[in-house]
PDB file of C-alpha atoms and ligand atoms in Angstrom:
ATOM      1  CA  UNK A   1      -0.105  -0.135  -0.093  1.00 89.00           C
ATOM      2  CA  UNK A   2       0.888   3.373  -0.901  1.00 96.00           C
ATOM      3  CA  UNK A   3       2.141   5.729   2.427  1.00 97.00           C
ATOM      4  CA  UNK A   4       0.979   8.492   0.100  1.00 98.00           C
ATOM      5  CA  UNK A   5      -2.770   6.894   0.591  1.00 98.00           C
ATOM      6  CA  UNK A   6      -2.393   6.410   4.566  1.00 98.00           C
ATOM      7  CA  UNK A   7      -5.620   8.157   4.644  1.00 98.00           C
ATOM      8  CA  UNK A   8      -7.607   6.398   2.718  1.00 98.00           C
ATOM      9  CA  UNK A   9      -6.347   2.787   4.096  1.00 98.00           C
ATOM     10  CA  UNK A  10      -6.984   3.985   7.127  1.00 98.00           C
ATOM     11  CA  UNK A  11     -10.495   4.873   7.144  1.00 98.00           C
ATOM     12  CA  UNK A  12     -12.763   1.768   8.661  1.00 98.00           C
ATOM     13  CA  UNK A  13     -16.071   1.366   9.964  1.00 98.00           C
ATOM     14  CA  UNK A  14     -16.292   2.492  13.507  1.00 98.00           C
ATOM     15  CA  UNK A  15     -18.890   0.803  15.572  1.00 98.00           C
ATOM     16  CA  UNK A  16     -17.746   1.665  19.453  1.00 98.00           C
ATOM     17  CA  UNK A  17     -18.059   4.956  20.755  1.00 98.00           C
ATOM     18  CA  UNK A  18     -16.660   7.047  23.463  1.00 98.00           C
ATOM     19  CA  UNK A  19     -19.312   8.913  25.646  1.00 95.00           C
ATOM     20  CA  UNK A  20     -17.108  12.592  24.629  1.00 98.00           C
ATOM     21  CA  UNK A  21     -19.161  14.393  22.415  1.00 98.00           C
ATOM     22  CA  UNK A  22     -18.015  15.770  19.295  1.00 98.00           C
ATOM     23  CA  UNK A  23     -17.536  19.936  18.959  1.00 98.00           C
ATOM     24  CA  UNK A  24     -19.751  22.078  16.468  1.00 98.00           C
ATOM     25  CA  UNK A  25     -16.072  23.239  14.573  1.00 98.00           C
ATOM     26  CA  UNK A  26     -15.419  19.186  14.013  1.00 98.00           C
ATOM     27  CA  UNK A  27     -18.854  18.732  12.717  1.00 98.00           C
ATOM     28  CA  UNK A  28     -18.347  21.945  10.233  1.00 98.00           C
ATOM     29  CA  UNK A  29     -15.180  20.243   9.289  1.00 99.00           C
ATOM     30  CA  UNK A  30     -17.055  17.342   8.169  1.00 99.00           C
ATOM     31  CA  UNK A  31     -19.700  19.013   6.674  1.00 99.00           C
ATOM     32  CA  UNK A  32     -17.193  21.352   4.757  1.00 99.00           C
ATOM     33  CA  UNK A  33     -15.179  17.912   3.729  1.00 99.00           C
ATOM     34  CA  UNK A  34     -18.741  16.566   2.665  1.00 99.00           C
ATOM     35  CA  UNK A  35     -19.836  19.258   0.356  1.00 98.00           C
ATOM     36  CA  UNK A  36     -16.284  19.386  -1.359  1.00 98.00           C
ATOM     37  CA  UNK A  37     -17.526  16.159  -3.472  1.00 98.00           C
ATOM     38  CA  UNK A  38     -17.870  16.102  -7.004  1.00 98.00           C
ATOM     39  CA  UNK A  39     -21.428  16.547  -7.900  1.00 98.00           C
ATOM     40  CA  UNK A  40     -22.987  16.250 -11.659  1.00 98.00           C
ATOM     41  CA  UNK A  41     -22.793  19.854 -12.939  1.00 98.00           C
ATOM     42  CA  UNK A  42     -21.926  20.722  -9.507  1.00 98.00           C
ATOM     43  CA  UNK A  43     -25.935  21.176  -8.577  1.00 98.00           C
ATOM     44  CA  UNK A  44     -25.100  19.813  -4.955  1.00 98.00           C
ATOM     45  CA  UNK A  45     -28.569  17.566  -4.594  1.00 98.00           C
ATOM     46  CA  UNK A  46     -27.787  16.949  -0.709  1.00 98.00           C
ATOM     47  CA  UNK A  47     -29.119  18.445   2.909  1.00 98.00           C
ATOM     48  CA  UNK A  48     -27.129  17.129   6.119  1.00 99.00           C
ATOM     49  CA  UNK A  49     -29.402  16.786   9.330  1.00 99.00           C
ATOM     50  CA  UNK A  50     -26.944  16.800  12.407  1.00 99.00           C
ATOM     51  CA  UNK A  51     -28.360  15.108  15.413  1.00 98.00           C
ATOM     52  CA  UNK A  52     -27.184  14.932  18.749  1.00 98.00           C
ATOM     53  CA  UNK A  53     -30.430  14.601  21.078  1.00 98.00           C
ATOM     54  CA  UNK A  54     -29.775  11.340  22.839  1.00 98.00           C
ATOM     55  CA  UNK A  55     -33.788  10.674  22.820  1.00 98.00           C
ATOM     56  CA  UNK A  56     -33.612  11.164  18.599  1.00 98.00           C
ATOM     57  CA  UNK A  57     -30.362   8.831  18.290  1.00 98.00           C
ATOM     58  CA  UNK A  58     -32.468   6.270  20.383  1.00 98.00           C
ATOM     59  CA  UNK A  59     -35.473   6.301  17.895  1.00 98.00           C
ATOM     60  CA  UNK A  60     -32.801   6.462  14.775  1.00 98.00           C
ATOM     61  CA  UNK A  61     -31.093   3.310  16.372  1.00 98.00           C
ATOM     62  CA  UNK A  62     -34.531   1.683  16.502  1.00 98.00           C
ATOM     63  CA  UNK A  63     -35.229   2.716  12.776  1.00 98.00           C
ATOM     64  CA  UNK A  64     -32.238   0.957  11.580  1.00 98.00           C
ATOM     65  CA  UNK A  65     -31.823  -2.543  12.119  1.00 97.00           C
ATOM     66  CA  UNK A  66     -27.873  -2.489  11.616  1.00 98.00           C
ATOM     67  CA  UNK A  67     -27.430   0.862  13.766  1.00 98.00           C
ATOM     68  CA  UNK A  68     -27.861  -0.179  17.040  1.00 98.00           C
ATOM     69  CA  UNK A  69     -24.594   1.493  17.726  1.00 98.00           C
ATOM     70  CA  UNK A  70     -26.361   5.167  17.625  1.00 98.00           C
ATOM     71  CA  UNK A  71     -27.698   4.295  20.818  1.00 97.00           C
ATOM     72  CA  UNK A  72     -24.209   5.226  22.552  1.00 97.00           C
ATOM     73  CA  UNK A  73     -23.115   7.403  19.372  1.00 98.00           C
ATOM     74  CA  UNK A  74     -22.851  10.894  20.492  1.00 98.00           C
ATOM     75  CA  UNK A  75     -23.767  12.248  16.735  1.00 98.00           C
ATOM     76  CA  UNK A  76     -25.196  11.149  13.664  1.00 99.00           C
ATOM     77  CA  UNK A  77     -25.353  12.892  10.464  1.00 99.00           C
ATOM     78  CA  UNK A  78     -28.221  12.104   8.012  1.00 99.00           C
ATOM     79  CA  UNK A  79     -27.350  12.810   4.592  1.00 99.00           C
ATOM     80  CA  UNK A  80     -30.492  13.537   2.443  1.00 99.00           C
ATOM     81  CA  UNK A  81     -31.086  14.019  -1.347  1.00 98.00           C
ATOM     82  CA  UNK A  82     -32.340  16.399  -2.778  1.00 98.00           C
ATOM     83  CA  UNK A  83     -34.920  15.477  -5.631  1.00 98.00           C
ATOM     84  CA  UNK A  84     -35.472  19.452  -6.925  1.00 98.00           C
ATOM     85  CA  UNK A  85     -31.904  19.767  -7.301  1.00 97.00           C
ATOM     86  CA  UNK A  86     -30.738  16.732  -8.864  1.00 95.00           C
ATOM     87  CA  UNK A  87     -29.102  17.105 -12.364  1.00 95.00           C
ATOM     88  CA  UNK A  88     -31.730  16.810 -15.108  1.00 95.00           C
ATOM     89  CA  UNK A  89     -34.051  15.594 -12.547  1.00 95.00           C
ATOM     90  CA  UNK A  90     -32.415  12.306 -12.611  1.00 96.00           C
ATOM     91  CA  UNK A  91     -32.505  10.192  -9.286  1.00 97.00           C
ATOM     92  CA  UNK A  92     -29.378   8.381 -10.053  1.00 98.00           C
ATOM     93  CA  UNK A  93     -27.457  11.772 -10.007  1.00 98.00           C
ATOM     94  CA  UNK A  94     -28.195  12.603  -6.860  1.00 98.00           C
ATOM     95  CA  UNK A  95     -27.356   8.996  -5.385  1.00 98.00           C
ATOM     96  CA  UNK A  96     -24.181   9.482  -6.918  1.00 98.00           C
ATOM     97  CA  UNK A  97     -23.531  12.831  -6.145  1.00 98.00           C
ATOM     98  CA  UNK A  98     -24.478  11.968  -2.274  1.00 98.00           C
ATOM     99  CA  UNK A  99     -22.208   8.749  -2.204  1.00 98.00           C
ATOM    100  CA  UNK A 100     -19.169  10.945  -3.187  1.00 98.00           C
ATOM    101  CA  UNK A 101     -19.991  13.426  -0.086  1.00 99.00           C
ATOM    102  CA  UNK A 102     -20.626  10.269   2.209  1.00 99.00           C
ATOM    103  CA  UNK A 103     -17.445   9.388   1.132  1.00 98.00           C
ATOM    104  CA  UNK A 104     -15.849  12.697   2.239  1.00 98.00           C
ATOM    105  CA  UNK A 105     -17.386  12.705   5.276  1.00 99.00           C
ATOM    106  CA  UNK A 106     -16.342   9.428   6.455  1.00 98.00           C
ATOM    107  CA  UNK A 107     -12.829   9.566   5.389  1.00 98.00           C
ATOM    108  CA  UNK A 108     -12.595  13.374   6.625  1.00 98.00           C
ATOM    109  CA  UNK A 109     -13.557  11.855  10.239  1.00 98.00           C
ATOM    110  CA  UNK A 110     -11.154   9.205  10.264  1.00 98.00           C
ATOM    111  CA  UNK A 111      -8.420  12.072   9.476  1.00 98.00           C
ATOM    112  CA  UNK A 112      -9.538  13.975  12.203  1.00 98.00           C
ATOM    113  CA  UNK A 113      -9.039  10.933  14.744  1.00 97.00           C
ATOM    114  CA  UNK A 114     -12.987  10.108  14.311  1.00 98.00           C
ATOM    115  CA  UNK A 115     -14.477   6.867  14.275  1.00 98.00           C
ATOM    116  CA  UNK A 116     -17.397   6.782  11.862  1.00 98.00           C
ATOM    117  CA  UNK A 117     -19.685   3.899  10.346  1.00 98.00           C
ATOM    118  CA  UNK A 118     -22.253   4.306   6.993  1.00 98.00           C
ATOM    119  CA  UNK A 119     -25.604   3.177   7.887  1.00 98.00           C
ATOM    120  CA  UNK A 120     -27.430   1.547   5.258  1.00 98.00           C
ATOM    121  CA  UNK A 121     -30.836   3.894   4.822  1.00 98.00           C
ATOM    122  CA  UNK A 122     -31.592   4.432   0.987  1.00 98.00           C
ATOM    123  CA  UNK A 123     -33.134   2.265  -0.733  1.00 98.00           C
ATOM    124  CA  UNK A 124     -34.962   0.420   2.206  1.00 98.00           C
ATOM    125  CA  UNK A 125     -38.054   2.827   1.724  1.00 98.00           C
ATOM    126  CA  UNK A 126     -39.167   1.559   5.361  1.00 98.00           C
ATOM    127  CA  UNK A 127     -36.310   3.040   6.782  1.00 98.00           C
ATOM    128  CA  UNK A 128     -35.676   6.346   4.594  1.00 98.00           C
ATOM    129  CA  UNK A 129     -39.808   7.595   5.521  1.00 98.00           C
ATOM    130  CA  UNK A 130     -39.385   6.613   8.880  1.00 98.00           C
ATOM    131  CA  UNK A 131     -36.821   9.052   9.170  1.00 98.00           C
ATOM    132  CA  UNK A 132     -38.455  11.148   7.164  1.00 98.00           C
ATOM    133  CA  UNK A 133     -40.665  11.386   9.845  1.00 98.00           C
ATOM    134  CA  UNK A 134     -38.285  11.686  12.760  1.00 98.00           C
ATOM    135  CA  UNK A 135     -36.400  14.549  11.191  1.00 98.00           C
ATOM    136  CA  UNK A 136     -39.236  16.364   9.710  1.00 98.00           C
ATOM    137  CA  UNK A 137     -37.795  16.364   5.996  1.00 98.00           C
ATOM    138  CA  UNK A 138     -40.285  17.995   3.198  1.00 98.00           C
ATOM    139  CA  UNK A 139     -41.392  15.336   0.593  1.00 98.00           C
ATOM    140  CA  UNK A 140     -38.546  16.448  -1.892  1.00 98.00           C
ATOM    141  CA  UNK A 141     -35.540  15.071   0.448  1.00 98.00           C
ATOM    142  CA  UNK A 142     -35.233  11.653   0.737  1.00 98.00           C
ATOM    143  CA  UNK A 143     -33.086  10.332   4.048  1.00 98.00           C
ATOM    144  CA  UNK A 144     -30.014   8.819   1.684  1.00 98.00           C
ATOM    145  CA  UNK A 145     -27.080   7.508   4.176  1.00 98.00           C
ATOM    146  CA  UNK A 146     -27.194   7.708   8.136  1.00 99.00           C
ATOM    147  CA  UNK A 147     -23.549   8.068   9.618  1.00 99.00           C
ATOM    148  CA  UNK A 148     -22.872   7.306  13.424  1.00 99.00           C
ATOM    149  CA  UNK A 149     -19.904   9.265  14.444  1.00 99.00           C
ATOM    150  CA  UNK A 150     -18.200  10.010  17.808  1.00 98.00           C
ATOM    151  CA  UNK A 151     -14.460   9.561  19.337  1.00 98.00           C
ATOM    152  CA  UNK A 152     -13.371   5.623  18.155  1.00 98.00           C
ATOM    153  CA  UNK A 153     -13.597   3.279  21.216  1.00 98.00           C
ATOM    154  CA  UNK A 154     -11.925   0.501  18.417  1.00 98.00           C
ATOM    155  CA  UNK A 155      -9.629   0.818  16.020  1.00 98.00           C
ATOM    156  CA  UNK A 156      -9.829  -1.613  13.402  1.00 98.00           C
ATOM    157  CA  UNK A 157      -6.209  -1.917  11.536  1.00 98.00           C
ATOM    158  CA  UNK A 158      -5.755  -0.187   8.044  1.00 98.00           C
ATOM    159  CA  UNK A 159      -5.920  -2.259   4.883  1.00 98.00           C
ATOM    160  CA  UNK A 160      -6.960  -2.662   1.442  1.00 98.00           C
ATOM    161  CA  UNK A 161      -9.475  -5.167  -0.279  1.00 98.00           C
ATOM    162  CA  UNK A 162      -7.438  -4.890  -3.409  1.00 98.00           C
ATOM    163  CA  UNK A 163      -8.466  -8.116  -5.777  1.00 98.00           C
ATOM    164  CA  UNK A 164      -6.057  -8.353  -9.053  1.00 98.00           C
ATOM    165  CA  UNK A 165      -8.627 -11.036  -9.976  1.00 98.00           C
ATOM    166  CA  UNK A 166     -11.230  -7.850 -10.280  1.00 98.00           C
ATOM    167  CA  UNK A 167      -9.224  -5.950 -12.523  1.00 98.00           C
ATOM    168  CA  UNK A 168      -9.005  -5.926 -16.373  1.00 98.00           C
ATOM    169  CA  UNK A 169      -6.846  -4.500 -18.791  1.00 98.00           C
ATOM    170  CA  UNK A 170      -8.225  -3.169 -22.012  1.00 98.00           C
ATOM    171  CA  UNK A 171     -10.634  -5.886 -22.164  1.00 98.00           C
ATOM    172  CA  UNK A 172     -12.922  -8.085 -20.024  1.00 97.00           C
ATOM    173  CA  UNK A 173     -10.588 -11.346 -20.299  1.00 86.00           C
TER     174      UNK A 173
HETATM  175  C1  FMN B 201     -24.273   1.451   1.758  1.00 87.63           C
HETATM  176  C2  FMN B 201     -23.638   0.627   2.916  1.00 87.63           C
HETATM  177  C3  FMN B 201     -24.570   0.490   3.860  1.00 87.63           C
HETATM  178  C4  FMN B 201     -23.711   0.132   5.030  1.00 87.63           C
HETATM  179  N1  FMN B 201     -24.761  -0.009   6.044  1.00 87.63           N
HETATM  180  C5  FMN B 201     -24.286  -0.559   7.205  1.00 87.63           C
HETATM  181  C6  FMN B 201     -25.471  -0.751   8.464  1.00 87.63           C
HETATM  182  O1  FMN B 201     -26.466  -0.432   8.262  1.00 87.63           O
HETATM  183  N2  FMN B 201     -24.350  -1.174   9.475  1.00 87.63           N
HETATM  184  C7  FMN B 201     -23.017  -1.211   9.819  1.00 87.63           C
HETATM  185  O2  FMN B 201     -22.761  -1.593  11.027  1.00 87.63           O
HETATM  186  N3  FMN B 201     -21.980  -0.857   8.693  1.00 87.63           N
HETATM  187  C8  FMN B 201     -22.747  -0.799   7.194  1.00 87.63           C
HETATM  188  N4  FMN B 201     -21.739  -0.125   6.422  1.00 87.63           N
HETATM  189  C9  FMN B 201     -20.655  -0.949   6.381  1.00 87.63           C
HETATM  190  C10 FMN B 201     -19.892  -1.915   5.769  1.00 87.63           C
HETATM  191  O3  FMN B 201     -20.397  -2.863   6.448  1.00 87.63           O
HETATM  192  C11 FMN B 201     -18.268  -1.699   5.938  1.00 87.63           C
HETATM  193  O4  FMN B 201     -18.232  -0.311   4.796  1.00 87.63           O
HETATM  194  C12 FMN B 201     -17.654  -2.771   5.185  1.00 87.63           C
HETATM  195  O5  FMN B 201     -17.958  -4.006   6.024  1.00 87.63           O
HETATM  196  C13 FMN B 201     -16.147  -2.975   4.824  1.00 87.63           C
HETATM  197  O6  FMN B 201     -15.436  -2.429   5.926  1.00 87.63           O
HETATM  198  P1  FMN B 201     -14.869  -0.819   6.611  1.00 87.63           P
HETATM  199  O7  FMN B 201     -15.712   0.038   6.241  1.00 87.63           O
HETATM  200  O8  FMN B 201     -14.238  -0.818   7.628  1.00 87.63           O
HETATM  201  O9  FMN B 201     -14.102  -1.149   5.069  1.00 87.63           O
HETATM  202  C14 FMN B 201     -22.654  -0.123   5.309  1.00 87.63           C
HETATM  203  C15 FMN B 201     -21.763   0.345   4.150  1.00 87.63           C
HETATM  204  C16 FMN B 201     -22.044   1.110   3.188  1.00 87.63           C
HETATM  205  C17 FMN B 201     -21.364   1.281   1.809  1.00 87.63           C
END
Protein backbone atom coordinates (compact mmCIF):
# COMPACT_ATOMS: atom_id res chain seq x y z
CA UNK A 1 0.00 0.00 0.00
CA UNK A 2 1.38 3.40 -0.95
CA UNK A 3 2.07 5.43 2.21
CA UNK A 4 0.90 8.57 0.42
CA UNK A 5 -2.59 7.02 0.43
CA UNK A 6 -2.44 6.11 4.12
CA UNK A 7 -5.47 8.23 5.00
CA UNK A 8 -7.61 6.28 2.54
CA UNK A 9 -6.52 2.90 3.91
CA UNK A 10 -6.91 4.08 7.52
CA UNK A 11 -10.64 4.76 7.07
CA UNK A 12 -12.49 1.83 8.59
CA UNK A 13 -16.02 1.39 9.85
CA UNK A 14 -16.04 2.15 13.58
CA UNK A 15 -19.06 0.99 15.57
CA UNK A 16 -17.95 1.65 19.17
CA UNK A 17 -17.61 5.15 20.55
CA UNK A 18 -16.65 6.87 23.80
CA UNK A 19 -19.17 9.23 25.40
CA UNK A 20 -17.04 12.30 24.50
CA UNK A 21 -19.06 14.76 22.41
CA UNK A 22 -17.96 15.96 18.96
CA UNK A 23 -17.59 19.75 19.03
CA UNK A 24 -19.30 22.18 16.65
CA UNK A 25 -16.12 23.19 14.82
CA UNK A 26 -15.39 19.56 14.03
CA UNK A 27 -18.93 19.03 12.76
CA UNK A 28 -18.42 22.05 10.47
CA UNK A 29 -15.13 20.53 9.24
CA UNK A 30 -16.93 17.27 8.42
CA UNK A 31 -19.67 19.08 6.53
CA UNK A 32 -17.15 21.19 4.59
CA UNK A 33 -15.41 17.98 3.54
CA UNK A 34 -18.74 16.41 2.52
CA UNK A 35 -19.66 19.43 0.41
CA UNK A 36 -16.26 19.43 -1.28
CA UNK A 37 -17.21 16.22 -3.08
CA UNK A 38 -17.83 15.94 -6.80
CA UNK A 39 -21.38 16.62 -8.01
CA UNK A 40 -22.68 16.40 -11.58
CA UNK A 41 -22.79 19.99 -12.89
CA UNK A 42 -22.06 21.06 -9.27
CA UNK A 43 -25.78 21.20 -8.46
CA UNK A 44 -25.11 19.78 -4.96
CA UNK A 45 -28.38 17.80 -4.54
CA UNK A 46 -27.95 17.28 -0.82
CA UNK A 47 -28.87 18.43 2.67
CA UNK A 48 -27.35 17.31 5.97
CA UNK A 49 -29.22 16.81 9.25
CA UNK A 50 -26.97 16.85 12.33
CA UNK A 51 -28.48 14.89 15.23
CA UNK A 52 -27.17 15.01 18.79
CA UNK A 53 -30.25 14.69 21.00
CA UNK A 54 -29.98 11.42 22.90
CA UNK A 55 -33.63 10.54 22.50
CA UNK A 56 -33.63 11.17 18.74
CA UNK A 57 -30.46 9.07 18.35
CA UNK A 58 -32.17 6.27 20.26
CA UNK A 59 -35.15 6.45 17.90
CA UNK A 60 -32.81 6.27 14.93
CA UNK A 61 -31.23 3.15 16.45
CA UNK A 62 -34.73 1.63 16.50
CA UNK A 63 -35.37 2.54 12.85
CA UNK A 64 -32.04 1.22 11.54
CA UNK A 65 -31.71 -2.49 12.31
CA UNK A 66 -27.93 -2.45 11.79
CA UNK A 67 -27.48 0.92 13.44
CA UNK A 68 -27.82 -0.04 17.08
CA UNK A 69 -24.57 1.80 17.87
CA UNK A 70 -26.54 5.05 17.50
CA UNK A 71 -27.81 4.23 20.98
CA UNK A 72 -24.38 5.22 22.32
CA UNK A 73 -22.92 7.41 19.53
CA UNK A 74 -22.71 11.13 20.39
CA UNK A 75 -23.54 12.25 16.85
CA UNK A 76 -25.28 11.21 13.66
CA UNK A 77 -25.35 13.02 10.36
CA UNK A 78 -28.10 12.05 7.95
CA UNK A 79 -27.13 12.77 4.36
CA UNK A 80 -30.29 13.59 2.43
CA UNK A 81 -30.78 13.71 -1.33
CA UNK A 82 -32.63 16.69 -2.76
CA UNK A 83 -34.94 15.61 -5.60
CA UNK A 84 -35.56 19.25 -6.56
CA UNK A 85 -31.91 19.96 -7.24
CA UNK A 86 -30.58 16.85 -8.92
CA UNK A 87 -29.00 17.15 -12.39
CA UNK A 88 -31.60 16.72 -15.16
CA UNK A 89 -34.09 15.64 -12.48
CA UNK A 90 -32.53 12.18 -12.40
CA UNK A 91 -32.45 10.30 -9.10
CA UNK A 92 -29.31 8.45 -10.17
CA UNK A 93 -27.24 11.66 -10.19
CA UNK A 94 -28.53 12.49 -6.72
CA UNK A 95 -27.45 9.07 -5.45
CA UNK A 96 -24.02 9.33 -7.04
CA UNK A 97 -23.42 12.85 -5.70
CA UNK A 98 -24.59 11.94 -2.20
CA UNK A 99 -22.38 8.84 -2.19
CA UNK A 100 -19.35 10.99 -2.96
CA UNK A 101 -20.31 13.37 -0.13
CA UNK A 102 -20.66 10.45 2.29
CA UNK A 103 -17.26 9.06 1.38
CA UNK A 104 -15.64 12.49 1.81
CA UNK A 105 -17.30 12.82 5.20
CA UNK A 106 -16.10 9.37 6.30
CA UNK A 107 -12.56 10.11 5.17
CA UNK A 108 -12.61 13.47 6.95
CA UNK A 109 -13.84 11.86 10.17
CA UNK A 110 -11.00 9.33 10.03
CA UNK A 111 -8.39 12.01 9.23
CA UNK A 112 -9.61 14.09 12.20
CA UNK A 113 -9.16 11.09 14.52
CA UNK A 114 -12.85 10.23 14.81
CA UNK A 115 -14.61 6.96 14.15
CA UNK A 116 -17.61 6.71 11.84
CA UNK A 117 -19.83 4.16 10.17
CA UNK A 118 -22.15 4.36 7.14
CA UNK A 119 -25.56 2.95 8.07
CA UNK A 120 -27.63 1.70 5.16
CA UNK A 121 -30.73 3.83 4.66
CA UNK A 122 -31.56 4.26 0.93
CA UNK A 123 -33.12 2.32 -0.87
CA UNK A 124 -35.00 0.79 2.09
CA UNK A 125 -38.31 2.66 1.88
CA UNK A 126 -39.37 1.81 5.44
CA UNK A 127 -36.16 3.27 6.90
CA UNK A 128 -36.27 6.32 4.61
CA UNK A 129 -39.87 7.12 5.52
CA UNK A 130 -39.37 6.60 9.26
CA UNK A 131 -36.30 8.87 9.23
CA UNK A 132 -38.19 11.39 7.10
CA UNK A 133 -40.87 11.60 9.81
CA UNK A 134 -38.39 11.72 12.70
CA UNK A 135 -36.34 14.50 11.08
CA UNK A 136 -39.35 16.37 9.63
CA UNK A 137 -37.95 16.14 6.11
CA UNK A 138 -40.03 17.82 3.39
CA UNK A 139 -41.30 15.67 0.50
CA UNK A 140 -38.40 16.52 -1.83
CA UNK A 141 -35.69 15.42 0.64
CA UNK A 142 -34.80 11.73 0.80
CA UNK A 143 -32.92 10.24 3.77
CA UNK A 144 -30.05 8.67 1.84
CA UNK A 145 -27.39 7.59 4.33
CA UNK A 146 -27.01 7.79 8.09
CA UNK A 147 -23.56 8.21 9.58
CA UNK A 148 -22.80 7.29 13.19
CA UNK A 149 -19.86 9.41 14.35
CA UNK A 150 -17.87 9.78 17.56
CA UNK A 151 -14.53 9.35 19.24
CA UNK A 152 -13.49 5.80 18.49
CA UNK A 153 -13.50 3.11 21.16
CA UNK A 154 -12.28 0.46 18.71
CA UNK A 155 -9.47 0.71 16.18
CA UNK A 156 -9.73 -1.60 13.18
CA UNK A 157 -6.40 -1.64 11.31
CA UNK A 158 -5.80 0.05 7.95
CA UNK A 159 -6.37 -2.15 4.93
CA UNK A 160 -7.36 -2.37 1.30
CA UNK A 161 -9.52 -5.12 -0.19
CA UNK A 162 -7.52 -5.01 -3.40
CA UNK A 163 -8.14 -8.11 -5.50
CA UNK A 164 -6.16 -8.52 -8.71
CA UNK A 165 -8.77 -10.94 -10.11
CA UNK A 166 -11.26 -8.03 -10.28
CA UNK A 167 -9.04 -5.96 -12.55
CA UNK A 168 -8.98 -6.18 -16.34
CA UNK A 169 -6.94 -4.30 -18.88
CA UNK A 170 -8.41 -2.97 -22.08
CA UNK A 171 -11.08 -5.71 -22.21
CA UNK A 172 -12.79 -8.15 -19.84
CA UNK A 173 -10.66 -11.27 -20.36
C1 LIG B 1 -24.32 1.42 1.50
C2 LIG B 1 -23.69 0.93 2.77
C3 LIG B 1 -24.48 0.53 3.82
C4 LIG B 1 -23.91 0.10 5.02
N1 LIG B 1 -24.74 -0.20 6.06
C5 LIG B 1 -24.20 -0.56 7.25
C6 LIG B 1 -25.05 -0.75 8.38
O1 LIG B 1 -26.28 -0.61 8.30
N2 LIG B 1 -24.48 -1.09 9.57
C7 LIG B 1 -23.11 -1.24 9.69
O2 LIG B 1 -22.67 -1.56 10.81
N3 LIG B 1 -22.27 -1.05 8.63
C8 LIG B 1 -22.78 -0.70 7.43
N4 LIG B 1 -21.96 -0.43 6.35
C9 LIG B 1 -20.50 -0.53 6.51
C10 LIG B 1 -19.93 -1.79 5.82
O3 LIG B 1 -20.31 -2.93 6.56
C11 LIG B 1 -18.40 -1.64 5.74
O4 LIG B 1 -18.08 -0.50 4.98
C12 LIG B 1 -17.75 -2.87 5.10
O5 LIG B 1 -17.86 -3.99 5.94
C13 LIG B 1 -16.24 -2.63 4.82
O6 LIG B 1 -15.55 -2.35 6.02
P1 LIG B 1 -14.76 -0.97 6.23
O7 LIG B 1 -15.74 0.16 6.10
O8 LIG B 1 -14.16 -1.05 7.61
O9 LIG B 1 -13.70 -0.89 5.16
C14 LIG B 1 -22.50 0.02 5.14
C15 LIG B 1 -21.71 0.41 4.07
C16 LIG B 1 -22.28 0.89 2.90
C17 LIG B 1 -21.39 1.35 1.77
